[in-house]
Amino acid sequence: MAAMARAATTTDAFNAVAEPRRRQILDLLSAGERPVNDLVAVLGLPQPLVSKHLRVLREVGLVDVRDVGRQRVYCLNGRHLKPIHDWVKAYEASWSRRFERLDDVLEELKDQEFKKKED
Amino acid sequence: MAAMARAATTTDAFNAVAEPRRRQILDLLSAGERPVNDLVAVLGLPQPLVSKHLRVLREVGLVDVRDVGRQRVYCLNGRHLKPIHDWVKAYEASWSRRFERLDDVLEELKDQEFKKKED
DNA sequence: CCATTATATGCCGATATCGGCATATGTCAA
DNA sequence: TTGACATATGCCGATATCGGCATATAATGG
């Protein structure tokens, strides 16, 4: 039982959405549920490949399936995207308020300088 | 030149942050810049491993480096996290307003039913 | 029952990945 | 210069991944 060389894709949502085609699938499903062949047609990918990606998404809980006749209708289940959102959201300041924050720091320094002079 | 079996991790931020230890490194750096050995100490990982993860983060632009004497000080550069944020943000409704939306749909259906009766 | 449609699985090859260990590179200090 | 410190790289092994192709499974229609 050697050490795992890599975290399995099937393990968490972070890995699942690291694959561009899987994001594409989720994007399609965000507009509404769809049977596999629909996705195949839109994506222009071989059906087995699409099924495999759907499997990964299913295993991390990002999509749900429903049987309708001989079709399998997939639908988005965004619940497991929330952890990703929460994680990146914490970094929002690092891009949107990057310079603002720098300004804040400078402002603070100026204040301290001012107080020193008051002494 | 055979087809690539997998998108290189070094390719984009999505793949880079799919690795838990790399997220951990970013989390540490979000509190402020740090030299490699600092990270090594906190993470409790072998130094070469940390250096390799830092390399990946560097290559996708998620961190910047600065030479200070014989140390290399890494700092966060959140710019490339924004695409991830933007992507997941579009799914916000799929978890936070999931049931609200379902209610909306039901409401809409009821309205249509009502109109039919009016004819 | 049989053929057709819809989807999932299995096996394969090429390659990328993580982690381990040894070692190269670079910088300071005496 | 020599040696200690800080970090990066190289090579390796085990394994996971994506995509291709063939095939299994499942449900429907005739």
PDB file of N, CA and C (backbone and C1' of nucleotides) in Angstrom, chain C:
ATOM      1  P    DC C   1     -38.622 -13.754 -24.553  1.00  0.00           P
ATOM      2  O5'  DC C   1     -38.042 -13.550 -26.015  1.00  0.00           O
ATOM      3  C5'  DC C   1     -38.337 -14.620 -26.924  1.00  0.00           C
ATOM      4  C4'  DC C   1     -38.169 -14.065 -28.310  1.00  0.00           C
ATOM      5  C3'  DC C   1     -36.783 -13.487 -28.557  1.00  0.00           C
ATOM      6  O3'  DC C   1     -36.424 -13.767 -29.912  1.00  0.00           O
ATOM      7  C1'  DC C   1     -38.382 -11.766 -28.786  1.00  0.00           C
ATOM      8  P    DC C   2     -34.856 -13.426 -30.341  1.00  0.00           P
ATOM      9  O5'  DC C   2     -35.031 -12.011 -31.053  1.00  0.00           O
ATOM     10  C5'  DC C   2     -35.955 -11.880 -32.126  1.00  0.00           C
ATOM     11  C4'  DC C   2     -35.780 -10.510 -32.754  1.00  0.00           C
ATOM     12  C3'  DC C   2     -34.331 -10.028 -32.810  1.00  0.00           C
ATOM     13  O3'  DC C   2     -34.098  -9.452 -34.090  1.00  0.00           O
ATOM     14  C1'  DC C   2     -35.655  -8.479 -31.583  1.00  0.00           C
ATOM     15  P    DA C   3     -32.589  -8.903 -34.414  1.00  0.00           P
ATOM     16  O5'  DA C   3     -32.869  -7.345 -34.519  1.00  0.00           O
ATOM     17  C5'  DA C   3     -34.002  -6.903 -35.263  1.00  0.00           C
ATOM     18  C4'  DA C   3     -34.171  -5.418 -35.069  1.00  0.00           C
ATOM     19  C3'  DA C   3     -32.873  -4.617 -35.195  1.00  0.00           C
ATOM     20  O3'  DA C   3     -33.154  -3.417 -35.907  1.00  0.00           O
ATOM     21  C1'  DA C   3     -33.813  -4.269 -33.057  1.00  0.00           C
ATOM     22  P    DT C   4     -31.957  -2.384 -36.221  1.00  0.00           P
ATOM     23  O5'  DT C   4     -32.311  -1.213 -35.197  1.00  0.00           O
ATOM     24  C5'  DT C   4     -33.673  -0.825 -35.030  1.00  0.00           C
ATOM     25  C4'  DT C   4     -33.763   0.232 -33.938  1.00  0.00           C
ATOM     26  C3'  DT C   4     -32.574   1.203 -33.903  1.00  0.00           C
ATOM     27  O3'  DT C   4     -33.069   2.530 -33.797  1.00  0.00           O
ATOM     28  C1'  DT C   4     -32.946   0.276 -31.756  1.00  0.00           C
ATOM     29  P    DT C   5     -32.139   3.776 -33.995  1.00  0.00           P
ATOM     30  O5'  DT C   5     -32.204   4.389 -32.525  1.00  0.00           O
ATOM     31  C5'  DT C   5     -33.460   4.623 -31.907  1.00  0.00           C
ATOM     32  C4'  DT C   5     -33.269   4.817 -30.427  1.00  0.00           C
ATOM     33  C3'  DT C   5     -32.184   5.849 -30.061  1.00  0.00           C
ATOM     34  O3'  DT C   5     -32.759   6.808 -29.202  1.00  0.00           O
ATOM     35  C1'  DT C   5     -31.892   3.857 -28.840  1.00  0.00           C
ATOM     36  P    DA C   6     -31.920   8.021 -28.701  1.00  0.00           P
ATOM     37  O5'  DA C   6     -31.393   7.410 -27.336  1.00  0.00           O
ATOM     38  C5'  DA C   6     -32.248   7.324 -26.223  1.00  0.00           C
ATOM     39  C4'  DA C   6     -31.423   7.062 -24.984  1.00  0.00           C
ATOM     40  C3'  DA C   6     -30.223   8.005 -24.822  1.00  0.00           C
ATOM     41  O3'  DA C   6     -30.244   8.506 -23.499  1.00  0.00           O
ATOM     42  C1'  DA C   6     -29.510   5.777 -24.681  1.00  0.00           C
ATOM     43  P    DT C   7     -29.207   9.570 -23.030  1.00  0.00           P
ATOM     44  O5'  DT C   7     -28.153   8.627 -22.311  1.00  0.00           O
ATOM     45  C5'  DT C   7     -28.616   7.862 -21.199  1.00  0.00           C
ATOM     46  C4'  DT C   7     -27.581   6.863 -20.768  1.00  0.00           C
ATOM     47  C3'  DT C   7     -26.260   7.457 -20.313  1.00  0.00           C
ATOM     48  O3'  DT C   7     -26.217   7.330 -18.901  1.00  0.00           O
ATOM     49  C1'  DT C   7     -25.981   5.420 -21.514  1.00  0.00           C
ATOM     50  P    DA C   8     -24.893   7.702 -18.077  1.00  0.00           P
ATOM     51  O5'  DA C   8     -24.191   6.284 -17.905  1.00  0.00           O
ATOM     52  C5'  DA C   8     -24.948   5.210 -17.390  1.00  0.00           C
ATOM     53  C4'  DA C   8     -24.081   3.970 -17.258  1.00  0.00           C
ATOM     54  C3'  DA C   8     -22.745   4.185 -16.549  1.00  0.00           C
ATOM     55  O3'  DA C   8     -22.548   3.088 -15.662  1.00  0.00           O
ATOM     56  C1'  DA C   8     -22.348   3.290 -18.698  1.00  0.00           C
ATOM     57  P    DT C   9     -21.347   3.123 -14.598  1.00  0.00           P
ATOM     58  O5'  DT C   9     -20.557   1.798 -15.019  1.00  0.00           O
ATOM     59  C5'  DT C   9     -20.671   1.357 -16.325  1.00  0.00           C
ATOM     60  C4'  DT C   9     -19.768   0.192 -16.623  1.00  0.00           C
ATOM     61  C3'  DT C   9     -18.410   0.215 -15.944  1.00  0.00           C
ATOM     62  O3'  DT C   9     -17.994  -1.124 -15.712  1.00  0.00           O
ATOM     63  C1'  DT C   9     -18.131   0.467 -18.293  1.00  0.00           C
ATOM     64  P    DG C  10     -16.670  -1.467 -14.867  1.00  0.00           P
ATOM     65  O5'  DG C  10     -15.716  -2.055 -15.998  1.00  0.00           O
ATOM     66  C5'  DG C  10     -16.271  -2.848 -17.039  1.00  0.00           C
ATOM     67  C4'  DG C  10     -15.172  -3.337 -17.956  1.00  0.00           C
ATOM     68  C3'  DG C  10     -13.782  -3.284 -17.341  1.00  0.00           C
ATOM     69  O3'  DG C  10     -13.045  -4.433 -17.736  1.00  0.00           O
ATOM     70  C1'  DG C  10     -13.875  -1.843 -19.249  1.00  0.00           C
ATOM     71  P    DC C  11     -11.600  -4.692 -17.097  1.00  0.00           P
ATOM     72  O5'  DC C  11     -10.627  -4.295 -18.297  1.00  0.00           O
ATOM     73  C5'  DC C  11     -10.844  -4.865 -19.597  1.00  0.00           C
ATOM     74  C4'  DC C  11      -9.929  -4.208 -20.592  1.00  0.00           C
ATOM     75  C3'  DC C  11      -8.502  -3.968 -20.080  1.00  0.00           C
ATOM     76  O3'  DC C  11      -7.592  -4.362 -21.089  1.00  0.00           O
ATOM     77  C1'  DC C  11      -9.392  -1.961 -20.890  1.00  0.00           C
ATOM     78  P    DC C  12      -6.022  -4.350 -20.835  1.00  0.00           P
ATOM     79  O5'  DC C  12      -5.603  -3.074 -21.687  1.00  0.00           O
ATOM     80  C5'  DC C  12      -5.940  -3.041 -23.070  1.00  0.00           C
ATOM     81  C4'  DC C  12      -5.413  -1.768 -23.687  1.00  0.00           C
ATOM     82  C3'  DC C  12      -4.005  -1.409 -23.231  1.00  0.00           C
ATOM     83  O3'  DC C  12      -3.144  -1.306 -24.364  1.00  0.00           O
ATOM     84  C1'  DC C  12      -5.496   0.454 -22.988  1.00  0.00           C
ATOM     85  P    DG C  13      -1.581  -1.164 -24.117  1.00  0.00           P
ATOM     86  O5'  DG C  13      -1.396   0.375 -24.468  1.00  0.00           O
ATOM     87  C5'  DG C  13      -1.996   0.900 -25.645  1.00  0.00           C
ATOM     88  C4'  DG C  13      -1.714   2.380 -25.728  1.00  0.00           C
ATOM     89  C3'  DG C  13      -0.287   2.767 -25.334  1.00  0.00           C
ATOM     90  O3'  DG C  13       0.133   3.796 -26.210  1.00  0.00           O
ATOM     91  C1'  DG C  13      -1.826   3.872 -23.919  1.00  0.00           C
ATOM     92  P    DA C  14       1.648   4.262 -26.180  1.00  0.00           P
ATOM     93  O5'  DA C  14       1.510   5.752 -25.608  1.00  0.00           O
ATOM     94  C5'  DA C  14       0.626   6.653 -26.251  1.00  0.00           C
ATOM     95  C4'  DA C  14       0.515   7.910 -25.413  1.00  0.00           C
ATOM     96  C3'  DA C  14       1.872   8.435 -24.906  1.00  0.00           C
ATOM     97  O3'  DA C  14       1.926   9.815 -25.170  1.00  0.00           O
ATOM     98  C1'  DA C  14       0.372   8.130 -23.094  1.00  0.00           C
ATOM     99  P    DT C  15       3.226  10.636 -24.820  1.00  0.00           P
ATOM    100  O5'  DT C  15       2.789  11.290 -23.429  1.00  0.00           O
ATOM    101  C5'  DT C  15       1.534  11.921 -23.345  1.00  0.00           C
ATOM    102  C4'  DT C  15       1.212  12.238 -21.907  1.00  0.00           C
ATOM    103  C3'  DT C  15       2.365  12.899 -21.130  1.00  0.00           C
ATOM    104  O3'  DT C  15       1.817  14.003 -20.458  1.00  0.00           O
ATOM    105  C1'  DT C  15       1.407  11.216 -19.860  1.00  0.00           C
ATOM    106  P    DA C  16       2.628  15.333 -20.307  1.00  0.00           P
ATOM    107  O5'  DA C  16       1.980  15.859 -18.953  1.00  0.00           O
ATOM    108  C5'  DA C  16       0.576  15.707 -18.774  1.00  0.00           C
ATOM    109  C4'  DA C  16       0.275  15.560 -17.313  1.00  0.00           C
ATOM    110  C3'  DA C  16       1.179  16.380 -16.416  1.00  0.00           C
ATOM    111  O3'  DA C  16       0.346  17.060 -15.488  1.00  0.00           O
ATOM    112  C1'  DA C  16       1.185  14.106 -15.729  1.00  0.00           C
ATOM    113  P    DT C  17       0.948  18.042 -14.466  1.00  0.00           P
ATOM    114  O5'  DT C  17       0.880  17.202 -13.142  1.00  0.00           O
ATOM    115  C5'  DT C  17      -0.404  16.666 -12.792  1.00  0.00           C
ATOM    116  C4'  DT C  17      -0.242  15.846 -11.549  1.00  0.00           C
ATOM    117  C3'  DT C  17       0.691  16.505 -10.548  1.00  0.00           C
ATOM    118  O3'  DT C  17      -0.011  16.796  -9.354  1.00  0.00           O
ATOM    119  C1'  DT C  17       1.231  14.212 -10.871  1.00  0.00           C
ATOM    120  P    DC C  18       0.676  17.719  -8.283  1.00  0.00           P
ATOM    121  O5'  DC C  18       1.103  16.642  -7.194  1.00  0.00           O
ATOM    122  C5'  DC C  18       0.092  15.858  -6.560  1.00  0.00           C
ATOM    123  C4'  DC C  18       0.767  14.863  -5.655  1.00  0.00           C
ATOM    124  C3'  DC C  18       1.695  15.506  -4.637  1.00  0.00           C
ATOM    125  O3'  DC C  18       1.451  14.942  -3.362  1.00  0.00           O
ATOM    126  C1'  DC C  18       2.879  13.905  -5.931  1.00  0.00           C
ATOM    127  P    DG C  19       1.998  15.629  -2.099  1.00  0.00           P
ATOM    128  O5'  DG C  19       3.248  14.709  -1.755  1.00  0.00           O
ATOM    129  C5'  DG C  19       3.037  13.327  -1.527  1.00  0.00           C
ATOM    130  C4'  DG C  19       4.355  12.588  -1.531  1.00  0.00           C
ATOM    131  C3'  DG C  19       5.457  13.258  -0.691  1.00  0.00           C
ATOM    132  O3'  DG C  19       5.951  12.318   0.249  1.00  0.00           O
ATOM    133  C1'  DG C  19       6.255  12.683  -2.844  1.00  0.00           C
ATOM    134  P    DG C  20       7.114  12.639   1.211  1.00  0.00           P
ATOM    135  O5'  DG C  20       8.339  11.852   0.551  1.00  0.00           O
ATOM    136  C5'  DG C  20       8.197  10.465   0.239  1.00  0.00           C
ATOM    137  C4'  DG C  20       9.547   9.885  -0.105  1.00  0.00           C
ATOM    138  C3'  DG C  20      10.692  10.485   0.710  1.00  0.00           C
ATOM    139  O3'  DG C  20      11.608   9.472   1.120  1.00  0.00           O
ATOM    140  C1'  DG C  20      11.051  10.888  -1.614  1.00  0.00           C
ATOM    141  P    DC C  21      12.713   9.830   2.196  1.00  0.00           P
ATOM    142  O5'  DC C  21      14.015   9.992   1.274  1.00  0.00           O
ATOM    143  C5'  DC C  21      14.314   8.967   0.325  1.00  0.00           C
ATOM    144  C4'  DC C  21      15.456   9.418  -0.560  1.00  0.00           C
ATOM    145  C3'  DC C  21      16.572  10.163   0.170  1.00  0.00           C
ATOM    146  O3'  DC C  21      17.809   9.537  -0.123  1.00  0.00           O
ATOM    147  C1'  DC C  21      15.870  11.369  -1.738  1.00  0.00           C
ATOM    148  P    DA C  22      19.158  10.007   0.571  1.00  0.00           P
ATOM    149  O5'  DA C  22      19.888  10.701  -0.664  1.00  0.00           O
ATOM    150  C5'  DA C  22      19.997   9.974  -1.890  1.00  0.00           C
ATOM    151  C4'  DA C  22      20.501  10.887  -2.987  1.00  0.00           C
ATOM    152  C3'  DA C  22      21.771  11.661  -2.630  1.00  0.00           C
ATOM    153  O3'  DA C  22      22.673  11.590  -3.731  1.00  0.00           O
ATOM    154  C1'  DA C  22      20.080  13.178  -3.308  1.00  0.00           C
ATOM    155  P    DT C  23      24.134  12.288  -3.627  1.00  0.00           P
ATOM    156  O5'  DT C  23      23.872  13.669  -4.381  1.00  0.00           O
ATOM    157  C5'  DT C  23      23.285  13.636  -5.673  1.00  0.00           C
ATOM    158  C4'  DT C  23      23.028  15.044  -6.174  1.00  0.00           C
ATOM    159  C3'  DT C  23      24.204  16.008  -5.972  1.00  0.00           C
ATOM    160  O3'  DT C  23      24.347  16.759  -7.154  1.00  0.00           O
ATOM    161  C1'  DT C  23      22.254  16.957  -5.153  1.00  0.00           C
ATOM    162  P    DA C  24      25.797  17.396  -7.503  1.00  0.00           P
ATOM    163  O5'  DA C  24      25.347  18.769  -8.182  1.00  0.00           O
ATOM    164  C5'  DA C  24      24.398  18.729  -9.240  1.00  0.00           C
ATOM    165  C4'  DA C  24      23.619  20.028  -9.262  1.00  0.00           C
ATOM    166  C3'  DA C  24      24.499  21.281  -9.303  1.00  0.00           C
ATOM    167  O3'  DA C  24      23.978  22.166 -10.286  1.00  0.00           O
ATOM    168  C1'  DA C  24      22.973  21.410  -7.502  1.00  0.00           C
ATOM    169  P    DT C  25      24.885  23.338 -10.797  1.00  0.00           P
ATOM    170  O5'  DT C  25      24.282  24.627 -10.064  1.00  0.00           O
ATOM    171  C5'  DT C  25      22.893  24.894 -10.177  1.00  0.00           C
ATOM    172  C4'  DT C  25      22.509  25.967  -9.187  1.00  0.00           C
ATOM    173  C3'  DT C  25      23.494  27.143  -9.118  1.00  0.00           C
ATOM    174  O3'  DT C  25      22.782  28.323  -9.411  1.00  0.00           O
ATOM    175  C1'  DT C  25      22.865  26.401  -6.962  1.00  0.00           C
ATOM    176  P    DG C  26      23.565  29.692  -9.689  1.00  0.00           P
ATOM    177  O5'  DG C  26      23.234  30.508  -8.363  1.00  0.00           O
ATOM    178  C5'  DG C  26      21.924  30.409  -7.786  1.00  0.00           C
ATOM    179  C4'  DG C  26      21.936  31.048  -6.397  1.00  0.00           C
ATOM    180  C3'  DG C  26      22.958  32.181  -6.252  1.00  0.00           C
ATOM    181  O3'  DG C  26      22.335  33.210  -5.495  1.00  0.00           O
ATOM    182  C1'  DG C  26      23.297  30.580  -4.573  1.00  0.00           C
ATOM    183  P    DT C  27      22.937  34.692  -5.530  1.00  0.00           P
ATOM    184  O5'  DT C  27      23.171  34.953  -3.980  1.00  0.00           O
ATOM    185  C5'  DT C  27      22.098  34.672  -3.077  1.00  0.00           C
ATOM    186  C4'  DT C  27      22.635  34.574  -1.668  1.00  0.00           C
ATOM    187  C3'  DT C  27      23.673  35.653  -1.316  1.00  0.00           C
ATOM    188  O3'  DT C  27      23.268  36.248  -0.101  1.00  0.00           O
ATOM    189  C1'  DT C  27      24.409  33.536  -0.650  1.00  0.00           C
ATOM    190  P    DC C  28      23.706  37.775   0.175  1.00  0.00           P
ATOM    191  O5'  DC C  28      24.473  37.599   1.562  1.00  0.00           O
ATOM    192  C5'  DC C  28      23.724  37.269   2.714  1.00  0.00           C
ATOM    193  C4'  DC C  28      24.550  36.392   3.628  1.00  0.00           C
ATOM    194  C3'  DC C  28      25.704  37.132   4.334  1.00  0.00           C
ATOM    195  O3'  DC C  28      25.468  37.128   5.730  1.00  0.00           O
ATOM    196  C1'  DC C  28      26.373  34.994   3.500  1.00  0.00           C
ATOM    197  P    DA C  29      26.403  37.975   6.668  1.00  0.00           P
ATOM    198  O5'  DA C  29      26.651  36.976   7.885  1.00  0.00           O
ATOM    199  C5'  DA C  29      26.692  35.561   7.664  1.00  0.00           C
ATOM    200  C4'  DA C  29      27.866  34.954   8.397  1.00  0.00           C
ATOM    201  C3'  DA C  29      28.830  35.950   9.035  1.00  0.00           C
ATOM    202  O3'  DA C  29      29.452  35.317  10.152  1.00  0.00           O
ATOM    203  C1'  DA C  29      29.959  34.793   7.324  1.00  0.00           C
ATOM    204  P    DA C  30      30.355  36.179  11.153  1.00  0.00           P
ATOM    205  O5'  DA C  30      31.649  35.273  11.307  1.00  0.00           O
ATOM    206  C5'  DA C  30      31.536  33.860  11.313  1.00  0.00           C
ATOM    207  C4'  DA C  30      32.893  33.248  11.037  1.00  0.00           C
ATOM    208  C3'  DA C  30      34.057  34.034  11.651  1.00  0.00           C
ATOM    209  O3'  DA C  30      35.043  33.135  12.128  1.00  0.00           O
ATOM    210  C1'  DA C  30      34.359  33.902   9.315  1.00  0.00           C
TER     211       DA C  30
END
